[in-house]
Coordinates of C-alpha atoms and ligand atoms in Angstrom, one line a residue:
M1 CA -29.1 106.2 177.6
D2 CA -26.7 108.5 175.6
K3 CA -23.6 106.7 174.5
I4 CA -20.4 106.8 172.5
L5 CA -20.0 104.2 169.8
I6 CA -16.5 102.9 169.1
L7 CA -15.7 101.4 165.7
D8 CA -13.0 98.9 166.3
F9 CA -10.3 98.3 163.7
G10 CA -8.5 95.7 165.7
S11 CA -6.3 97.7 168.0
Q12 CA -5.1 96.2 171.3
T13 CA -6.3 99.3 173.1
T14 CA -9.9 99.5 171.8
Q15 CA -11.2 97.9 175.0
L16 CA -9.2 100.5 176.9
I17 CA -10.9 103.3 175.1
A18 CA -14.3 101.9 176.0
R19 CA -13.3 101.5 179.7
R20 CA -11.8 105.0 179.9
I21 CA -15.0 106.5 178.6
R22 CA -17.1 104.5 181.1
E23 CA -14.7 105.6 183.9
I24 CA -15.5 109.2 182.9
G25 CA -19.2 108.3 183.6
V26 CA -20.4 107.9 180.0
Y27 CA -21.7 104.6 178.5
S28 CA -19.7 103.3 175.5
E29 CA -20.1 100.3 173.2
I30 CA -17.8 98.7 170.6
I31 CA -18.8 97.4 167.1
P32 CA -16.6 96.1 164.3
G33 CA -15.0 98.9 162.3
D34 CA -16.2 97.5 159.0
S35 CA -19.8 97.2 160.1
P36 CA -22.2 98.3 157.4
F37 CA -23.9 101.6 158.2
D38 CA -27.4 101.1 159.7
P39 CA -29.3 104.1 161.2
E40 CA -30.6 101.7 163.9
I41 CA -27.2 101.3 165.6
L42 CA -27.0 105.1 166.1
H43 CA -29.9 105.0 168.5
G44 CA -28.7 107.0 171.6
V45 CA -25.3 107.6 170.0
R46 CA -23.9 111.1 170.6
G47 CA -20.4 110.6 169.2
L48 CA -18.2 108.1 167.3
I49 CA -14.7 107.0 167.9
F50 CA -12.6 105.2 165.3
S51 CA -9.9 103.0 166.9
G52 CA -6.3 102.1 166.0
S53 CA -5.4 99.0 164.1
P54 CA -2.5 96.6 163.5
Y55 CA -3.0 97.4 159.7
S56 CA -1.7 100.3 157.6
V57 CA -4.4 102.0 155.6
Y58 CA -2.6 101.3 152.3
E59 CA -2.1 97.6 153.1
D60 CA -4.1 94.8 151.4
G61 CA -6.9 93.7 153.8
A62 CA -6.8 96.9 155.8
P63 CA -10.3 97.4 157.3
L64 CA -12.5 99.8 155.5
L65 CA -15.1 102.1 156.8
D66 CA -18.6 102.6 155.4
K67 CA -18.4 106.3 154.3
N68 CA -22.0 106.9 155.6
F69 CA -20.5 107.1 159.1
Y70 CA -18.9 110.5 158.0
E71 CA -22.3 111.9 157.1
T72 CA -24.2 111.4 160.4
G73 CA -23.4 114.9 161.6
L74 CA -22.2 113.3 164.9
P75 CA -18.8 114.3 166.1
V76 CA -16.1 111.8 165.4
L77 CA -12.7 111.2 167.0
G78 CA -10.2 109.1 165.0
I79 CA -7.4 107.7 167.0
C80 CA -4.1 106.6 165.2
Y81 CA -5.4 104.3 162.4
G82 CA -8.8 106.0 162.9
F83 CA -7.1 109.3 162.1
Q84 CA -5.3 107.8 159.1
R85 CA -8.5 106.2 157.9
M86 CA -10.2 109.6 158.0
T87 CA -7.3 111.2 156.1
E88 CA -7.2 108.5 153.4
D89 CA -11.0 108.7 153.0
H90 CA -10.7 112.5 152.6
S91 CA -8.1 112.4 149.8
G92 CA -5.1 112.9 152.2
K93 CA -1.9 110.9 152.2
V94 CA -0.6 108.4 154.7
A95 CA 2.9 107.1 154.4
S96 CA 5.2 104.7 156.2
L97 CA 7.7 106.1 158.7
E98 CA 11.3 105.0 158.4
K99 CA 11.3 104.2 162.1
K100 CA 8.3 103.2 164.1
E101 CA 7.5 105.8 166.8
Y102 CA 6.8 104.2 170.1
G103 CA 6.3 105.7 173.6
R104 CA 6.4 109.2 175.0
S105 CA 6.3 112.0 172.5
P106 CA 6.0 115.8 173.2
I107 CA 3.1 117.6 171.7
H108 CA 2.8 121.3 170.8
V109 CA -0.7 122.8 170.6
L110 CA -1.1 125.1 167.6
S111 CA -4.6 126.5 168.0
K112 CA -7.3 126.6 170.6
N113 CA -9.9 124.0 170.0
P114 CA -12.5 122.4 172.3
L115 CA -10.5 119.2 172.3
F116 CA -7.8 121.1 174.3
H117 CA -10.1 122.8 176.8
D118 CA -8.0 123.3 180.0
I119 CA -5.0 121.5 178.5
P120 CA -1.5 123.2 178.4
E121 CA 0.1 124.1 175.2
G122 CA 2.8 121.5 175.6
F123 CA 2.4 118.0 177.0
I124 CA 3.8 114.5 176.7
S125 CA 1.6 112.1 174.6
W126 CA 2.0 108.4 174.0
M127 CA 2.5 107.1 170.5
S128 CA 2.6 103.7 168.8
H129 CA 2.6 104.0 165.0
G130 CA 4.6 103.0 161.9
D131 CA 2.7 105.4 159.6
S132 CA 2.0 109.1 159.6
I133 CA 0.0 111.7 157.8
N134 CA 2.0 113.2 154.9
T135 CA -0.8 115.4 153.5
L136 CA -3.9 116.2 155.6
G137 CA -7.3 115.3 154.2
E138 CA -9.5 117.9 152.4
G139 CA -11.0 120.3 154.9
F140 CA -8.6 119.4 157.7
E141 CA -6.3 121.7 159.5
S142 CA -3.6 120.8 161.9
I143 CA -4.3 121.9 165.5
A144 CA -1.3 120.3 167.2
E145 CA 2.0 118.8 166.1
S146 CA 4.7 116.5 167.4
K147 CA 8.3 116.8 166.3
D148 CA 7.7 115.5 162.8
H149 CA 4.0 115.1 162.3
P150 CA 0.6 116.8 162.7
A151 CA -0.4 115.2 166.0
M152 CA -4.0 116.3 165.8
A153 CA -6.2 117.6 163.1
F154 CA -9.7 119.0 162.9
N155 CA -12.3 119.3 160.1
S156 CA -14.7 122.0 161.2
L157 CA -17.1 121.4 158.4
K158 CA -17.7 117.7 159.2
N159 CA -17.1 117.8 162.9
L160 CA -14.2 115.3 162.5
Y161 CA -11.2 115.2 165.0
G162 CA -8.2 113.1 164.4
I163 CA -5.3 112.4 166.8
Q164 CA -2.2 110.4 166.1
F165 CA -1.4 109.5 169.8
H166 CA -3.3 107.3 172.2
P167 CA -5.2 109.2 174.9
E168 CA -6.6 105.9 176.3
V169 CA -3.1 104.7 177.4
S170 CA -2.4 105.7 181.0
H171 CA 1.2 107.0 180.1
C172 CA -0.4 109.7 177.9
E173 CA -0.5 113.0 179.8
Y174 CA -4.0 114.6 179.8
G175 CA -5.3 111.5 177.9
I176 CA -8.4 111.3 180.1
E177 CA -9.0 115.0 179.9
I178 CA -8.8 114.9 176.0
L179 CA -11.3 112.0 175.9
E180 CA -13.5 113.9 178.3
N181 CA -13.3 117.1 176.2
F182 CA -14.5 115.0 173.3
V183 CA -17.2 113.0 175.0
C184 CA -18.7 115.6 177.4
G185 CA -17.6 118.9 175.7
I186 CA -17.9 118.2 172.0
A187 CA -20.4 115.4 171.9
G188 CA -22.3 117.0 174.9
V189 CA -23.0 113.7 176.8
S190 CA -23.6 114.3 180.5
K191 CA -22.0 111.9 183.0
G192 CA -24.6 109.6 184.2
W193 CA -23.2 106.1 183.8
N194 CA -22.5 104.4 187.1
M195 CA -23.7 101.3 188.9
D196 CA -26.6 103.1 190.5
S197 CA -28.0 104.2 187.1
Y198 CA -27.3 100.8 185.7
L199 CA -29.0 99.0 188.5
T200 CA -32.2 101.1 188.0
E201 CA -32.1 100.6 184.2
V202 CA -31.4 96.9 184.2
S203 CA -33.8 96.1 187.0
G204 CA -36.6 97.7 184.8
E205 CA -35.5 95.7 181.8
I206 CA -35.5 92.4 183.8
K207 CA -38.9 93.1 185.3
Q208 CA -40.4 93.9 181.9
K209 CA -39.0 90.8 180.3
V210 CA -39.8 88.3 183.1
G211 CA -43.1 89.7 184.3
N212 CA -44.4 87.3 187.0
D213 CA -42.6 84.3 185.6
K214 CA -39.7 82.4 187.3
V215 CA -36.0 82.7 186.6
L216 CA -33.3 80.1 187.1
L217 CA -29.7 81.0 187.6
L218 CA -26.8 78.5 188.0
I219 CA -24.4 79.7 190.7
S220 CA -20.8 78.6 190.5
G221 CA -19.4 80.4 193.6
G222 CA -17.6 82.9 191.3
V223 CA -18.0 86.7 191.2
D224 CA -20.1 86.9 188.1
S225 CA -22.9 84.4 188.9
T226 CA -23.0 85.7 192.6
V227 CA -23.5 89.3 191.4
A228 CA -26.1 88.2 188.8
G229 CA -27.9 86.3 191.6
G230 CA -27.9 89.5 193.8
L231 CA -29.1 91.5 190.9
L232 CA -32.1 89.2 190.2
L233 CA -33.0 89.1 193.8
K234 CA -33.0 92.9 193.9
A235 CA -34.9 93.4 190.6
L236 CA -37.6 90.7 191.1
D237 CA -39.6 89.3 193.9
P238 CA -37.2 86.7 195.5
D239 CA -40.1 84.2 195.2
Q240 CA -39.5 84.3 191.4
V241 CA -35.8 83.6 191.6
H242 CA -34.4 80.0 191.7
L243 CA -30.7 79.7 192.3
M244 CA -29.1 76.3 191.7
Y245 CA -25.6 75.3 192.9
I246 CA -24.2 72.0 192.0
D247 CA -21.5 70.7 194.4
T248 CA -19.2 68.5 192.3
G249 CA -16.9 67.6 195.2
L250 CA -14.2 69.5 193.4
M251 CA -14.8 72.9 194.9
R252 CA -12.6 74.7 197.4
K253 CA -12.7 74.0 201.1
N254 CA -15.9 75.4 202.7
E255 CA -17.0 76.9 199.3
S256 CA -20.5 75.3 199.2
A257 CA -21.3 76.5 202.8
E258 CA -20.1 80.0 202.0
V259 CA -22.2 80.2 198.8
E260 CA -25.2 79.3 200.9
V261 CA -24.5 82.0 203.5
I262 CA -23.9 84.7 200.9
L263 CA -27.0 84.0 198.8
S264 CA -29.2 83.7 201.8
S265 CA -27.9 87.1 203.0
L266 CA -29.0 88.5 199.6
G267 CA -32.5 87.3 200.3
A268 CA -32.6 84.1 198.3
K269 CA -35.7 82.1 199.0
H270 CA -35.3 79.2 196.5
L271 CA -31.7 78.1 196.8
H272 CA -31.2 74.6 195.5
M273 CA -27.9 73.2 196.8
I274 CA -27.4 70.0 194.9
D275 CA -24.7 67.7 196.4
A276 CA -23.6 65.6 193.5
S277 CA -20.1 65.1 194.8
E278 CA -20.4 61.3 195.0
R279 CA -21.6 61.1 191.4
F280 CA -18.8 63.2 190.1
L281 CA -16.0 61.6 192.1
S282 CA -17.1 58.0 191.2
S283 CA -17.4 58.9 187.5
L284 CA -13.9 60.2 187.6
E285 CA -12.4 57.1 189.3
G286 CA -9.4 55.8 187.4
V287 CA -9.5 58.6 184.8
A288 CA -6.1 60.4 184.4
D289 CA -6.4 62.1 181.0
P290 CA -7.1 65.8 181.6
E291 CA -9.4 66.3 178.6
K292 CA -11.3 63.1 179.5
K293 CA -11.8 64.6 183.0
R294 CA -13.1 67.8 181.6
Q295 CA -15.5 66.0 179.3
I296 CA -16.9 63.8 182.1
I297 CA -17.4 66.8 184.4
G298 CA -19.0 68.9 181.6
D299 CA -21.4 66.1 180.6
L300 CA -22.4 65.1 184.1
F301 CA -22.9 68.8 185.0
I302 CA -25.5 69.0 182.2
T303 CA -27.2 65.8 183.2
V304 CA -27.5 66.8 186.9
Q305 CA -28.7 70.3 185.9
E306 CA -31.4 68.9 183.7
T307 CA -32.6 66.2 186.1
E308 CA -32.8 68.8 188.9
V309 CA -34.6 71.4 186.8
A310 CA -37.2 68.7 186.0
R311 CA -37.4 67.5 189.6
I312 CA -38.0 71.0 191.0
G313 CA -40.5 71.7 188.2
I314 CA -38.9 74.9 186.8
D315 CA -38.6 73.8 183.1
E316 CA -40.5 76.8 182.0
A317 CA -38.4 79.3 183.9
Y318 CA -36.3 81.9 182.1
L319 CA -32.6 81.1 182.3
A320 CA -30.2 83.8 183.6
Q321 CA -26.5 83.8 182.8
G322 CA -23.6 85.8 184.2
T323 CA -22.2 86.6 180.7
L324 CA -20.0 89.7 180.7
Y325 CA -19.5 92.3 177.9
T326 CA -16.1 90.7 177.0
D327 CA -17.9 87.3 176.5
M328 CA -20.5 89.0 174.2
I329 CA -17.7 90.5 172.2
E330 CA -15.9 87.2 171.8
S331 CA -19.1 85.4 170.7
G332 CA -19.2 87.6 167.6
K333 CA -21.6 90.3 168.8
G334 CA -18.8 92.8 169.1
V335 CA -15.4 92.8 167.7
G336 CA -15.2 89.1 167.1
E337 CA -11.8 87.4 167.1
K338 CA -10.0 90.5 168.5
A339 CA -11.1 90.1 172.2
H340 CA -10.0 87.5 174.7
V341 CA -12.0 85.9 177.5
I342 CA -11.7 83.1 179.9
K343 CA -14.4 80.6 179.3
S344 CA -16.9 80.0 182.0
H345 CA -17.8 76.5 182.6
H346 CA -21.4 77.4 183.3
N347 CA -21.9 79.3 180.1
V348 CA -21.3 76.1 178.1
R349 CA -23.6 75.3 175.2
S350 CA -25.8 72.8 177.0
P351 CA -29.1 71.6 175.4
L352 CA -30.9 73.6 178.1
V353 CA -29.1 76.8 177.2
E354 CA -29.7 76.2 173.5
A355 CA -33.4 75.6 173.9
K356 CA -33.8 78.7 176.1
R357 CA -31.9 80.8 173.6
K358 CA -34.1 79.6 170.8
A359 CA -37.2 80.4 172.8
G360 CA -35.9 83.9 173.6
S361 CA -35.9 82.9 177.3
I362 CA -32.3 83.9 178.3
I363 CA -31.5 86.9 180.4
E364 CA -28.0 88.2 180.6
P365 CA -28.1 91.1 183.1
L366 CA -24.3 91.7 183.1
A367 CA -23.9 91.6 179.4
R368 CA -23.0 95.3 179.1
L369 CA -20.5 95.3 182.0
Y370 CA -16.8 94.9 182.3
K371 CA -15.4 92.8 185.1
D372 CA -14.5 95.9 187.2
E373 CA -18.0 97.2 186.8
V374 CA -19.4 93.8 187.9
R375 CA -17.3 94.1 191.0
A376 CA -18.6 97.7 191.6
L377 CA -22.1 96.4 191.1
G378 CA -21.5 93.6 193.6
L379 CA -20.4 96.0 196.2
R380 CA -23.4 98.2 195.5
L381 CA -25.6 95.1 196.0
G382 CA -24.0 94.5 199.4
L383 CA -21.4 91.9 198.6
S384 CA -18.2 92.1 200.5
E385 CA -14.8 93.2 199.1
E386 CA -13.6 89.7 199.8
I387 CA -16.2 88.1 197.5
V388 CA -16.0 90.6 194.7
H389 CA -12.3 90.3 194.5
R390 CA -12.1 86.6 194.5
H391 CA -9.6 85.0 192.1
P392 CA -11.0 83.2 189.1
F393 CA -11.6 79.4 189.6
P394 CA -11.8 77.0 186.7
G395 CA -15.2 75.3 186.0
P396 CA -13.7 71.7 186.4
G397 CA -12.4 72.9 189.7
L398 CA -9.8 70.9 191.6
A399 CA -10.0 68.1 189.0
V400 CA -7.4 70.0 186.8
R401 CA -5.3 70.7 189.9
I402 CA -4.9 67.0 190.9
L403 CA -2.7 65.8 188.2
G404 CA -3.5 62.4 186.9
E405 CA -6.1 60.2 188.7
I406 CA -8.4 61.9 191.2
T407 CA -9.1 60.2 194.6
R408 CA -11.1 61.4 197.6
E409 CA -7.9 61.4 199.7
K410 CA -6.2 63.7 197.1
C411 CA -9.2 66.0 197.1
T412 CA -9.0 66.4 200.8
I413 CA -5.3 67.0 200.8
L414 CA -5.5 69.6 198.1
K415 CA -8.4 71.5 199.6
E416 CA -6.6 71.8 202.9
A417 CA -3.3 72.9 201.3
D418 CA -5.1 75.4 199.0
Y419 CA -7.0 76.8 202.0
L420 CA -3.8 77.4 203.9
F421 CA -2.1 79.0 200.9
I422 CA -4.9 81.5 200.3
R423 CA -5.4 82.2 204.0
E424 CA -1.7 83.1 204.3
L425 CA -1.8 85.3 201.1
K426 CA -4.7 87.2 202.7
K427 CA -3.0 87.5 206.1
R428 CA 0.1 88.9 204.4
N429 CA -1.9 91.4 202.2
L430 CA -0.7 89.7 199.1
Y431 CA -4.0 88.2 197.8
N432 CA -5.1 91.4 196.0
K433 CA -1.7 91.9 194.4
I434 CA -2.1 88.5 192.7
W435 CA -4.4 87.7 189.8
Q436 CA -4.7 84.0 190.5
A437 CA -3.1 81.8 193.2
F438 CA -3.7 78.1 193.9
C439 CA -2.0 74.8 194.7
I440 CA -1.4 71.8 192.4
L441 CA -1.1 68.2 193.8
L442 CA 1.5 66.3 191.7
P443 CA 1.2 62.6 191.0
V444 CA 4.7 61.9 192.4
R445 CA 5.9 61.2 195.9
S446 CA 9.3 62.2 197.1
V447 CA 11.4 61.1 200.0
G448 CA 11.6 63.0 203.3
V449 CA 12.5 62.4 206.9
A450 CA 10.1 62.0 209.8
G451 CA 12.0 61.5 213.0
D452 CA 14.6 58.8 212.2
A453 CA 12.5 57.2 209.4
R454 CA 12.4 57.9 205.7
E455 CA 8.9 58.8 204.5
Y456 CA 7.4 59.4 201.1
G457 CA 5.1 62.3 200.8
Y458 CA 3.2 64.1 198.0
V459 CA 4.8 67.0 196.2
L460 CA 2.7 70.2 196.1
A461 CA 3.3 73.0 193.7
L462 CA 2.3 76.6 194.5
R463 CA 1.3 78.9 191.6
A464 CA 0.8 82.6 191.9
I465 CA 0.6 84.9 188.8
T466 CA -0.1 88.4 187.8
S467 CA -2.1 89.0 184.7
R468 CA -4.5 91.4 183.0
D469 CA -6.9 88.9 181.5
G470 CA -5.5 85.4 181.9
M471 CA -4.2 85.3 178.3
T472 CA -0.6 86.0 179.4
A473 CA 0.8 85.8 182.9
D474 CA 3.9 86.7 184.9
V475 CA 5.1 84.9 188.0
F476 CA 4.3 86.7 191.2
A477 CA 7.6 87.8 192.8
F478 CA 7.3 86.6 196.4
D479 CA 9.5 87.8 199.1
S480 CA 11.5 84.6 199.8
V481 CA 10.6 84.8 203.6
D482 CA 6.9 84.5 202.7
L483 CA 7.5 81.5 200.5
L484 CA 9.6 79.7 203.1
E485 CA 7.0 80.4 205.8
I486 CA 4.0 79.3 203.7
S487 CA 5.9 76.1 202.7
S488 CA 6.5 75.1 206.3
I489 CA 2.9 76.0 207.4
I490 CA 1.6 73.6 204.7
T491 CA 4.0 70.8 205.4
N492 CA 3.4 71.1 209.2
S493 CA -0.3 71.1 208.8
V494 CA -0.9 68.6 206.0
K495 CA 1.1 65.6 206.9
E496 CA 0.7 63.8 203.6
I497 CA 2.6 66.6 201.8
G498 CA 6.4 66.1 202.1
R499 CA 7.6 68.8 199.7
V500 CA 6.5 72.1 198.4
V501 CA 7.8 73.7 195.2
Y502 CA 7.0 77.1 193.6
D503 CA 6.2 77.3 189.9
I504 CA 8.3 80.0 188.3
S505 CA 7.0 79.7 184.7
S506 CA 5.3 82.5 182.9
K507 CA 2.6 82.1 180.3
P508 CA 3.6 81.6 177.6
P509 CA 5.2 79.1 177.3
A510 CA 3.4 77.5 180.3
T511 CA -0.3 77.8 180.9
I512 CA -1.7 79.0 184.2
E513 CA -3.3 75.7 185.1
W514 CA -1.1 72.6 185.0
E515 CA -3.7 70.5 183.1
Ligands
LIG601 P1 -4.8 78.5 181.3 O1 -4.4 77.3 182.1 O2 -5.4 78.2 180.0 O3 -5.8 79.3 182.1 O4 -3.6 79.4 181.1 C1 -6.3 80.6 181.8 C2 -7.5 80.8 182.8 O5 -8.6 79.9 182.5 C3 -8.9 79.1 183.6 N1 -9.2 77.8 183.1 C4 -10.4 77.3 183.0 N2 -11.6 77.8 183.3 N3 -12.7 75.8 182.5 C5 -12.7 77.0 183.1 O6 -13.9 77.4 183.4 C6 -11.5 75.2 182.2 O7 -11.4 74.0 181.7 C7 -10.3 76.0 182.4 N4 -9.0 75.8 182.2 C8 -8.3 76.9 182.6 C9 -7.7 79.2 184.5 O8 -8.0 79.0 185.9 C10 -7.2 80.6 184.2 O9 -7.9 81.5 185.0

């Protein structure tokens, strides 16, 4: 498939560039900006984009670019630092601005150029830079300017385009159109990337790799593993596909039953539902330390998984994982330390995963997709909106939401309260406005009144946050009527809960979970 390759110099918006291009319908990938040039990585590449960076080109440690990338003959678009890097590498001059320019900035187009196809002569761009071009590089001409700077420049000899502003940011007028002019007009890539084409392509790859062998996938109940399961069942003969779900007793109310219904509806033939709840809950008895809880759950998970794989006799199967593109980037295959992800409990480095990786028997069918693409693929595979838009759920489950020691009674109380909270959010059309919502059962009891008597009940905290990726979070601003009604629904239905509080801490300084 034709693609656009993005060289990342560490900008916060690199991921956004890749996503915008995919939204246009063209496949894009990211590699570190200082990667050595290797003709192999240009396979299928029709255009290059150099990203922005937190560095200035003249600073010590500023990321360099292998100059061979200028000699490929492919069109290149340099954005912000990418433009400045190009300038510096072509004997131009980049200098520090007295005042950083941030936000909306009017642009005036100086000459017609394919980058401006169907774009007015004046528009409002979006800037974020502390440096600007003093002298253009050799062979470059300015094709648009902002108040004080060349805003875009073009080197006709080498097919290089540089822009100072950020077309990938949604506040930039005609940003998508400029990217589209580069990708489709200048680089000549036709729009063909969508979940239909991906499904055909990845199904072929899976079939070719697996042949007639078996594949095992661990299902967590989350979006990624469910979509990966649906994909395997579509690509292969369902008889080849083994899906394993381990119930730790720390899942949400009805979760295990729902997983079974969903996967059966996708055609699963070998669905191994392992009820290990007693083992998990007894191993956790008397344990209050959160890290100890995580450790016990993680270790036991691996033990149960290995015992079951041996019992079923699928030791030789390929192992599929629901790893996403952002996970791949974090693990060093993309831009390394620059990207953030939420760890998935099921992608932990277990001995089984390690052995399969060594043997080349791992399949990661979602590894080229962003989360929103996984959701689109899920819908394409027949999953419901409700399933593909499920909030994230931590691997250790309710264990980190029952603060302190876990008991069966506390599990039951929390499951019920959480079920009511989420049910109410959905009823009130709030669920999809929130990134993650859940309840936390606190290890304190507070006094209340029941009739004429004083009674001590549990304190339950509600948490609802908005976020882009879980790395930072804002508190969801409820209408107070909703909060009051939800509180009384919970205390009226779950008699052990005497008091409900709402957590109004953002991240940072707080984390999303309480443990
Ligand atoms: P924190 O609490 O770190 O949470 O702000 C960020 C996101 O990560 C999830 N989370 C976990 N997920 N295992 C997981 O699989 C864990 O131990 C874990 N701890 C937190 C949390 O639900 C949120 O989405």
